[in-house]
Tab-separated table of C-alpha atoms and ligand atoms in Angstrom:
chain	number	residue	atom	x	y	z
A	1	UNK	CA	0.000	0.000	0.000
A	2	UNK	CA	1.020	3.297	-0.679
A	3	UNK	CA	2.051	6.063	1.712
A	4	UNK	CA	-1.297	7.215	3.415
A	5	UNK	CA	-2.101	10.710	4.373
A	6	UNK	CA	-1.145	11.735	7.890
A	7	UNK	CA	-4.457	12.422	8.960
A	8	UNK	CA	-5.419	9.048	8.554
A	9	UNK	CA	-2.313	7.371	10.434
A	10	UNK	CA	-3.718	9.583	13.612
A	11	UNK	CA	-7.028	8.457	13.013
A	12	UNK	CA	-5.113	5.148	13.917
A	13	UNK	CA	-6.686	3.046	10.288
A	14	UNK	CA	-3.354	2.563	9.017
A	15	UNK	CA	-3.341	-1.022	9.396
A	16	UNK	CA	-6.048	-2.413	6.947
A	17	UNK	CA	-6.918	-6.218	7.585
A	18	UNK	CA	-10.092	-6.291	4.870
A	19	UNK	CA	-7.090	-6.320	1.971
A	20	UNK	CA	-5.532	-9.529	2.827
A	21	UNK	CA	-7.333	-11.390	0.823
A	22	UNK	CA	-4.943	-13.856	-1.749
A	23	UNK	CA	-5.716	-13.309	-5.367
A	24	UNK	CA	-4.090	-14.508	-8.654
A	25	UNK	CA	-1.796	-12.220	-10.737
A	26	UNK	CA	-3.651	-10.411	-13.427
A	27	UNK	CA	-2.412	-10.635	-16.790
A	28	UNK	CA	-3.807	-7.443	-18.915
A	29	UNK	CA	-3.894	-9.038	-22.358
A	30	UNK	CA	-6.574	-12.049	-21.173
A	31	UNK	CA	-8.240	-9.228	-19.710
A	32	UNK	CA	-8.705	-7.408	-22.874
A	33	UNK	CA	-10.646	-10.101	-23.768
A	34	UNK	CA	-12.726	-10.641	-20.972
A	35	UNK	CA	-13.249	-6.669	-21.023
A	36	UNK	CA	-15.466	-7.518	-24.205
A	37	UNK	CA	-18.269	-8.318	-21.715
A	38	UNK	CA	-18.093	-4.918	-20.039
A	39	UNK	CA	-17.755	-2.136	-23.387
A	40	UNK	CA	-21.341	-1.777	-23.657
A	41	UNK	CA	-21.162	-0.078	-20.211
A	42	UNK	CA	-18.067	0.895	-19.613
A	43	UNK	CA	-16.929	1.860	-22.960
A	44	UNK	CA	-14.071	0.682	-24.796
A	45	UNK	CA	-11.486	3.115	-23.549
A	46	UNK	CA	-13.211	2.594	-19.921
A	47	UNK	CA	-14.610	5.995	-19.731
A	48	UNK	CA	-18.336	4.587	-18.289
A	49	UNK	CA	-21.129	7.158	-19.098
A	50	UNK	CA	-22.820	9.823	-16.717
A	51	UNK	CA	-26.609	9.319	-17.439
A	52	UNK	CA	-28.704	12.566	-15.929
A	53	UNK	CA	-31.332	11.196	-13.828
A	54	UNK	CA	-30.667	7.444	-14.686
A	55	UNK	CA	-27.892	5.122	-13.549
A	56	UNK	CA	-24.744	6.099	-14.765
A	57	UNK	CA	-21.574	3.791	-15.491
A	58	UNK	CA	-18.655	4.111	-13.585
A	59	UNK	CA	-15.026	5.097	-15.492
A	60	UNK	CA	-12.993	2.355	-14.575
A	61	UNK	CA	-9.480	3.771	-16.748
A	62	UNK	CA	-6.484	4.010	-14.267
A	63	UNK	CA	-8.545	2.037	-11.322
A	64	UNK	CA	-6.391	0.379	-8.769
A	65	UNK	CA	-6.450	-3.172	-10.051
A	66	UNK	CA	-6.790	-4.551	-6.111
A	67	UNK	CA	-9.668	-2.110	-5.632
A	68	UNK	CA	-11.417	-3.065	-8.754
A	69	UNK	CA	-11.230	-6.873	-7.505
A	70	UNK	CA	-12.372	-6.076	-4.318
A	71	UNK	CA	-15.269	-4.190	-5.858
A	72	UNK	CA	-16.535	-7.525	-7.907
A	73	UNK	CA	-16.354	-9.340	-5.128
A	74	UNK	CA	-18.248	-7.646	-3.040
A	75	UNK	CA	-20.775	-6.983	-5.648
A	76	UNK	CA	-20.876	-11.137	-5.686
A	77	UNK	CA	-21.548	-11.383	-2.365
A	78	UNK	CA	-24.036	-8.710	-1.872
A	79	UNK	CA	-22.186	-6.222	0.555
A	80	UNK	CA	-22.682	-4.362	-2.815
A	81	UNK	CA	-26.135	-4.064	-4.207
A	82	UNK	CA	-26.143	-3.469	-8.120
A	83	UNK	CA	-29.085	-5.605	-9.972
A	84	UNK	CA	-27.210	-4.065	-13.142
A	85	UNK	CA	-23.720	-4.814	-12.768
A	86	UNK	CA	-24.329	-8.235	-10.582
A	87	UNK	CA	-25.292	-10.665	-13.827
A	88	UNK	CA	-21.739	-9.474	-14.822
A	89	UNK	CA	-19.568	-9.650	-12.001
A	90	UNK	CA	-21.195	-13.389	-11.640
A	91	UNK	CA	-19.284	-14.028	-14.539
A	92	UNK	CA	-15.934	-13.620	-13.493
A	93	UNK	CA	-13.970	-15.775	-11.315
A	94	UNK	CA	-10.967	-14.963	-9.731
A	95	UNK	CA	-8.699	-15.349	-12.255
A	96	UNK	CA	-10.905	-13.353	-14.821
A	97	UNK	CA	-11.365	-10.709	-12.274
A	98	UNK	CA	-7.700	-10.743	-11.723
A	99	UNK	CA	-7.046	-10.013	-15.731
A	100	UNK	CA	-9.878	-7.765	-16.267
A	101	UNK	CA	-8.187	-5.481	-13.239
A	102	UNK	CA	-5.025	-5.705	-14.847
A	103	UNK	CA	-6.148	-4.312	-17.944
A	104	UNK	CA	-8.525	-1.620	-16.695
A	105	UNK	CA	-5.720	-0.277	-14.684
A	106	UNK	CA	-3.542	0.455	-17.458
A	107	UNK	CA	-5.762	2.446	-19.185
A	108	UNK	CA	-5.181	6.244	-18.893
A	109	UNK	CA	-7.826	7.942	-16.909
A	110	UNK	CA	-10.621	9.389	-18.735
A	111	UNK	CA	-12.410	12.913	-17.536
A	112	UNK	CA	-15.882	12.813	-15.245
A	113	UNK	CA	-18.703	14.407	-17.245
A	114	UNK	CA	-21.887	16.199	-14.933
A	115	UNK	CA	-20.356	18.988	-13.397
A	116	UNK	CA	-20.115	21.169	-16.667
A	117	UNK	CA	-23.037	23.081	-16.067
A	118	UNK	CA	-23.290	23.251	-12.060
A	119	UNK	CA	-23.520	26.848	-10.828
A	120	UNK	CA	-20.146	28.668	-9.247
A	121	UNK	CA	-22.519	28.095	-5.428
A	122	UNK	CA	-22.389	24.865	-5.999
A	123	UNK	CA	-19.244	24.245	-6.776
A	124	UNK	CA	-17.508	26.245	-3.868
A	125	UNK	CA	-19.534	24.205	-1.689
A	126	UNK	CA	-18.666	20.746	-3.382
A	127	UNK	CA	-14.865	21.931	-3.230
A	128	UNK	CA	-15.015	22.769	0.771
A	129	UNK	CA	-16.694	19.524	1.511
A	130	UNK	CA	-13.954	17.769	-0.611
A	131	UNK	CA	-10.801	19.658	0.648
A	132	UNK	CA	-12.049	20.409	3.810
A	133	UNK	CA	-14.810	18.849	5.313
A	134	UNK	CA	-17.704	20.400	7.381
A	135	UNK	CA	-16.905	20.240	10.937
A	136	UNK	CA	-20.019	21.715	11.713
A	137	UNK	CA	-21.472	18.688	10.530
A	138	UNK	CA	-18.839	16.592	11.564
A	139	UNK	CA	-17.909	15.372	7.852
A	140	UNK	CA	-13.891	14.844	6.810
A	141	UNK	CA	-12.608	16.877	4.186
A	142	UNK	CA	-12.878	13.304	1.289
A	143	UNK	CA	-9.237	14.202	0.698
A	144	UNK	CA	-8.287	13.047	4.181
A	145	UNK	CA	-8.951	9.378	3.120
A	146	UNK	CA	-9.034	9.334	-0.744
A	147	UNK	CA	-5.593	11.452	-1.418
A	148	UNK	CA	-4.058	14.157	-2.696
A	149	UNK	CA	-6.356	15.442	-5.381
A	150	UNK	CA	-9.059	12.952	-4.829
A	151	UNK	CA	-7.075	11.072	-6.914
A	152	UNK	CA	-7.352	8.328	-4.293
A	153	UNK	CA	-4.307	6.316	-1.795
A	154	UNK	CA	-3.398	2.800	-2.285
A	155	UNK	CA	-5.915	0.125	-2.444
A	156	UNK	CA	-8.050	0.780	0.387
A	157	UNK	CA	-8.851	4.986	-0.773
A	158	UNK	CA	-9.830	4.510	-4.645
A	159	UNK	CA	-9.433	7.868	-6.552
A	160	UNK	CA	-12.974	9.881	-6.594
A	161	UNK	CA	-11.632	12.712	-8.992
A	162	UNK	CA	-12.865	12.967	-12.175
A	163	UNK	CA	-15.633	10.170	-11.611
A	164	UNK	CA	-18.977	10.935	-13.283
A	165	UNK	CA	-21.015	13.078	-10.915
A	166	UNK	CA	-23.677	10.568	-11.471
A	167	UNK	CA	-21.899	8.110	-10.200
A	168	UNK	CA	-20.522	9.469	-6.897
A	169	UNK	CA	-24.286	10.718	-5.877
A	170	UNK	CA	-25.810	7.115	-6.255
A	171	UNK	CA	-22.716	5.792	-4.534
A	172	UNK	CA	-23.312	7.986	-1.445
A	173	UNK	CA	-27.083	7.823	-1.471
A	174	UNK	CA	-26.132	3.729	-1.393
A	175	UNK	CA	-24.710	4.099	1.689
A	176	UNK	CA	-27.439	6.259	2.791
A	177	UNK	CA	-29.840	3.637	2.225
A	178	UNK	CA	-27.424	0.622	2.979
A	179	UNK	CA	-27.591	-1.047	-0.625
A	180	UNK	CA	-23.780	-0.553	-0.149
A	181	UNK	CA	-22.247	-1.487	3.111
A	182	UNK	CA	-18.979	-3.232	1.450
A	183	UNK	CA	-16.522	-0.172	2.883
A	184	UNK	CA	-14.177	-0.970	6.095
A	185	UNK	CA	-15.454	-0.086	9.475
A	186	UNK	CA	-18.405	1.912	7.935
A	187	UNK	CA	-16.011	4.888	6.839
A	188	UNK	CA	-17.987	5.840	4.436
A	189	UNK	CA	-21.454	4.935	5.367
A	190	UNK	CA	-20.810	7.192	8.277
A	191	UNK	CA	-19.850	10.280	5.917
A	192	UNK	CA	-23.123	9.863	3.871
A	193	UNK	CA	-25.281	9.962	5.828
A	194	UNK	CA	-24.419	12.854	7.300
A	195	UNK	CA	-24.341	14.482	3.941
A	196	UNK	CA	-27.613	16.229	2.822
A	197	UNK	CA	-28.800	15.576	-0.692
A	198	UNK	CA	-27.819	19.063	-1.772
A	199	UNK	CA	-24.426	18.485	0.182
A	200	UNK	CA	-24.138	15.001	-2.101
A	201	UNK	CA	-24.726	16.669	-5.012
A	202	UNK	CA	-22.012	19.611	-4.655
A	203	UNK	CA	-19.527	17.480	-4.065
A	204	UNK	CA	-20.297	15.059	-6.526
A	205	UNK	CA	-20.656	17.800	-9.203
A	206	UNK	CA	-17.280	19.440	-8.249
A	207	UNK	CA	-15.446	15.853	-8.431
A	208	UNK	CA	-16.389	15.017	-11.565
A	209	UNK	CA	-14.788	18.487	-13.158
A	210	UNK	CA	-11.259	17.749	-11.257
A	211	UNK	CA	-8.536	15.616	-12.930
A	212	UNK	CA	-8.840	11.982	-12.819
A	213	UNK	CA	-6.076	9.498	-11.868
A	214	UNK	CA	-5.193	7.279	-9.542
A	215	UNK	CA	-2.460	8.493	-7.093
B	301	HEC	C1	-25.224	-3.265	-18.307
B	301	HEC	C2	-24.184	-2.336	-17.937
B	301	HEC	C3	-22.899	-2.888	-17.328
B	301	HEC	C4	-22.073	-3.873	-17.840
B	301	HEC	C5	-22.221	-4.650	-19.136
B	301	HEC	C6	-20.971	-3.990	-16.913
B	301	HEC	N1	-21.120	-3.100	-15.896
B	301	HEC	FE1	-19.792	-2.769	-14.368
B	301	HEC	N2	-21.055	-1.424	-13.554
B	301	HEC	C7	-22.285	-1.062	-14.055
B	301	HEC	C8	-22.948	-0.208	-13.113
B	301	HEC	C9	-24.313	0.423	-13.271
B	301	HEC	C10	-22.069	-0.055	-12.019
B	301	HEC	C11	-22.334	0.715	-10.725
B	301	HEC	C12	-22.891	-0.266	-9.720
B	301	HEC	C13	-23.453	0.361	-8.492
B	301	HEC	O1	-24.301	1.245	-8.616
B	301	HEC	O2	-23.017	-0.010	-7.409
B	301	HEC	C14	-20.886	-0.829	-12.325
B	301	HEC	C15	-19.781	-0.923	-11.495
B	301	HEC	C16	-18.637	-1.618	-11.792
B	301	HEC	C17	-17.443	-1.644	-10.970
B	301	HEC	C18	-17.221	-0.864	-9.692
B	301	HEC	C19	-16.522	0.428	-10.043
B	301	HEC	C20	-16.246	1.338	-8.909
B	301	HEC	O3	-15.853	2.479	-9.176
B	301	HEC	O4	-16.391	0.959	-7.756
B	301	HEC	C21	-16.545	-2.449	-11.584
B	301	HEC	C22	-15.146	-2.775	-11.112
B	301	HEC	C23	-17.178	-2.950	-12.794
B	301	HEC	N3	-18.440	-2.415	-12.898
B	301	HEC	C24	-16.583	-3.823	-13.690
B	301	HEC	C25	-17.254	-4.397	-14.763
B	301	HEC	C26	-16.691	-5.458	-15.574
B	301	HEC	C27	-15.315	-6.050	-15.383
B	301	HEC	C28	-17.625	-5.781	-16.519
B	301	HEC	C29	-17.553	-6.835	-17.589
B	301	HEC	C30	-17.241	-8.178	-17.143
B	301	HEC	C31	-18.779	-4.898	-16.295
B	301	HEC	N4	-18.513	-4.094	-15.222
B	301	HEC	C32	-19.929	-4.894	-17.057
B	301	HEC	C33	-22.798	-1.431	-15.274
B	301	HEC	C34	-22.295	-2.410	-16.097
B	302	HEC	C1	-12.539	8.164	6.655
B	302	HEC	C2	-12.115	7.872	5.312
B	302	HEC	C3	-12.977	8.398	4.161
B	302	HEC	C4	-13.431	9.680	3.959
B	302	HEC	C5	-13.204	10.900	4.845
B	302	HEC	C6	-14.155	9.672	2.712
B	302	HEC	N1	-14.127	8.419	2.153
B	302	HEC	FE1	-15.001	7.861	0.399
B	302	HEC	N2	-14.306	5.960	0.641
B	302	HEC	C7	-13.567	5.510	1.711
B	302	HEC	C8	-13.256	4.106	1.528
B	302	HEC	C9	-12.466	3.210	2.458
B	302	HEC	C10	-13.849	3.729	0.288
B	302	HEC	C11	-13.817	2.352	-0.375
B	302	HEC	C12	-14.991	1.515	0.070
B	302	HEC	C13	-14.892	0.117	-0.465
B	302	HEC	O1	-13.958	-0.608	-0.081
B	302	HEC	O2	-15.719	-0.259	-1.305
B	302	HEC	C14	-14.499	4.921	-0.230
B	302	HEC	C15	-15.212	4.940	-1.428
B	302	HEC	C16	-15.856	6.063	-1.934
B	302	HEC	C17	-16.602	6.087	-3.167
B	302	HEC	C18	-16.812	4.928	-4.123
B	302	HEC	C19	-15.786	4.945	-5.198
B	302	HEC	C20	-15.945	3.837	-6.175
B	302	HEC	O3	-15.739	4.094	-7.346
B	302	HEC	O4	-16.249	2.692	-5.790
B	302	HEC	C21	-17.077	7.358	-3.325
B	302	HEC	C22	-17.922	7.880	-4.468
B	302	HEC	C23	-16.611	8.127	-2.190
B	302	HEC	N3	-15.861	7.309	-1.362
B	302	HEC	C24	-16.879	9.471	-2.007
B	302	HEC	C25	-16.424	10.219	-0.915
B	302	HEC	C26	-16.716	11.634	-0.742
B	302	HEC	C27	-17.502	12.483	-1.719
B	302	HEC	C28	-16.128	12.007	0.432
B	302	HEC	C29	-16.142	13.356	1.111
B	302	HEC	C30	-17.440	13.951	1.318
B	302	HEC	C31	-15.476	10.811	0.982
B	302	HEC	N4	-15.675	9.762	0.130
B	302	HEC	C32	-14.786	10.784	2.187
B	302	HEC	C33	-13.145	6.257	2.799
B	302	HEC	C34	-13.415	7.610	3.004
């Protein structure tokens, strides 16, 4: 794992035990193929799609290949609730998973589409919540766990930067709701739901206009 940011080594969650799971090597090239399955959706350079009021696809260029594992998974199991993407993830087993990680990861990260149009407001707020948090409310700045940028911190803190703005609102309503409950000690799940909708929605909006990548 990569170096973590301080404030999260005196928040004492350095030491991540949910990782040590034992998966295969990845080999990118059988994962091109495999990746055939997933272009509909996720595009053929991995850029996803941000659908206004319908359920948008994930960019999955540049992803941390051990996150991206994780992520199918958990989506097999259930701790991730996606009637969509679950038919697919079935279809991988752990080698598969393994390649198609290894080849999404190479990819160069694509830009988030949704915040184009969001009003200056909104983005000022989105950018405070993300680089600073809202004590008042008792919610971390996101860059204290997911990196400088956004652009996320080893496997455990994906990159959240240039993500579809789509995306990142159903992701935190999820946890609002529980459909997700797949993150580590409810780190997230305990952000969202302080997090009004309007809250949700700056942040996501601002995200999506900042430069993807994966630290
Ligand atoms: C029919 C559309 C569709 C297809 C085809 C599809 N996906 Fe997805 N995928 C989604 C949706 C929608 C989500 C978001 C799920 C959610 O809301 O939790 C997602 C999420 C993911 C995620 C989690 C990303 C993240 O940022 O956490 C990964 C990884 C993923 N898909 C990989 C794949 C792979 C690999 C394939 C091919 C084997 C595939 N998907 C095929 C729609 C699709
Ligand atoms: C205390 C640490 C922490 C903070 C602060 C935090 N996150 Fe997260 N976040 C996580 C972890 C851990 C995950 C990965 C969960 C998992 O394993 O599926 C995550 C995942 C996410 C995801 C899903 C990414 C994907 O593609 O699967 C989104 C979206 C997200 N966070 C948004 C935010 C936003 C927005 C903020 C700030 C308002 C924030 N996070 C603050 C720890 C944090």
């Amino acid at each position: 794992m990569k170096k973590l940011p301080v404030t999260l080594a005196a928040l004492g969650l350095v030491t991540y035990a949910g990782m040590a799971v034992s998966a295969p090597a990845g080999d990118a090239s059988r994962g091109k193929e495999v990746a055939n399955l997933c272009v509909a959706c996720h595009q053929p350079d991995g850029s996803g799609m941000n659908l206004e009021g319908g359920e948008s696809w994930p960019g999955l260029a540049g992803m941390n290949a051990e996150y991206f594992a994780k992520q199918i998974r958990d989506i097999k199991q259930g701790t991730r609730l996606s009637p969509t993407m679950a038919p697919f993830a079935s279809m991988l087993d752990d080698q598969k998973t393994a390649d198609v990680a290894a080849y999404y990861s190479q990819l160069e990260p694509t830009a988030g589409k949704g915040g184009e149009n969001a009003d200056p407001a909104t983005l000022k707020r989105g950018q405070q919540l993300a680089e600073q948090g809202d004590w008042s409310k008792y919610i971390v700045s996101c860059k204290s766990c997911h990196g400088p940028g956004n652009r996320g911190a080893g496997e455990a803190f994906p990159g959240i930067a240039g993500q579809h703005a789509g995306y990142i609102e159903a992701q935190l309503k999820a946890w609002k709701t529980g459909a997700r409950k797949n993150d580590p000690q409810d780190l997230m799940g305990s952000i969202a739901r302080r997090m009004s909708d309007d809250d949700i929605h700056a942040v996501a909006v601002w995200l999506a206009s900042q430069k993807p990548g994966n630290n």
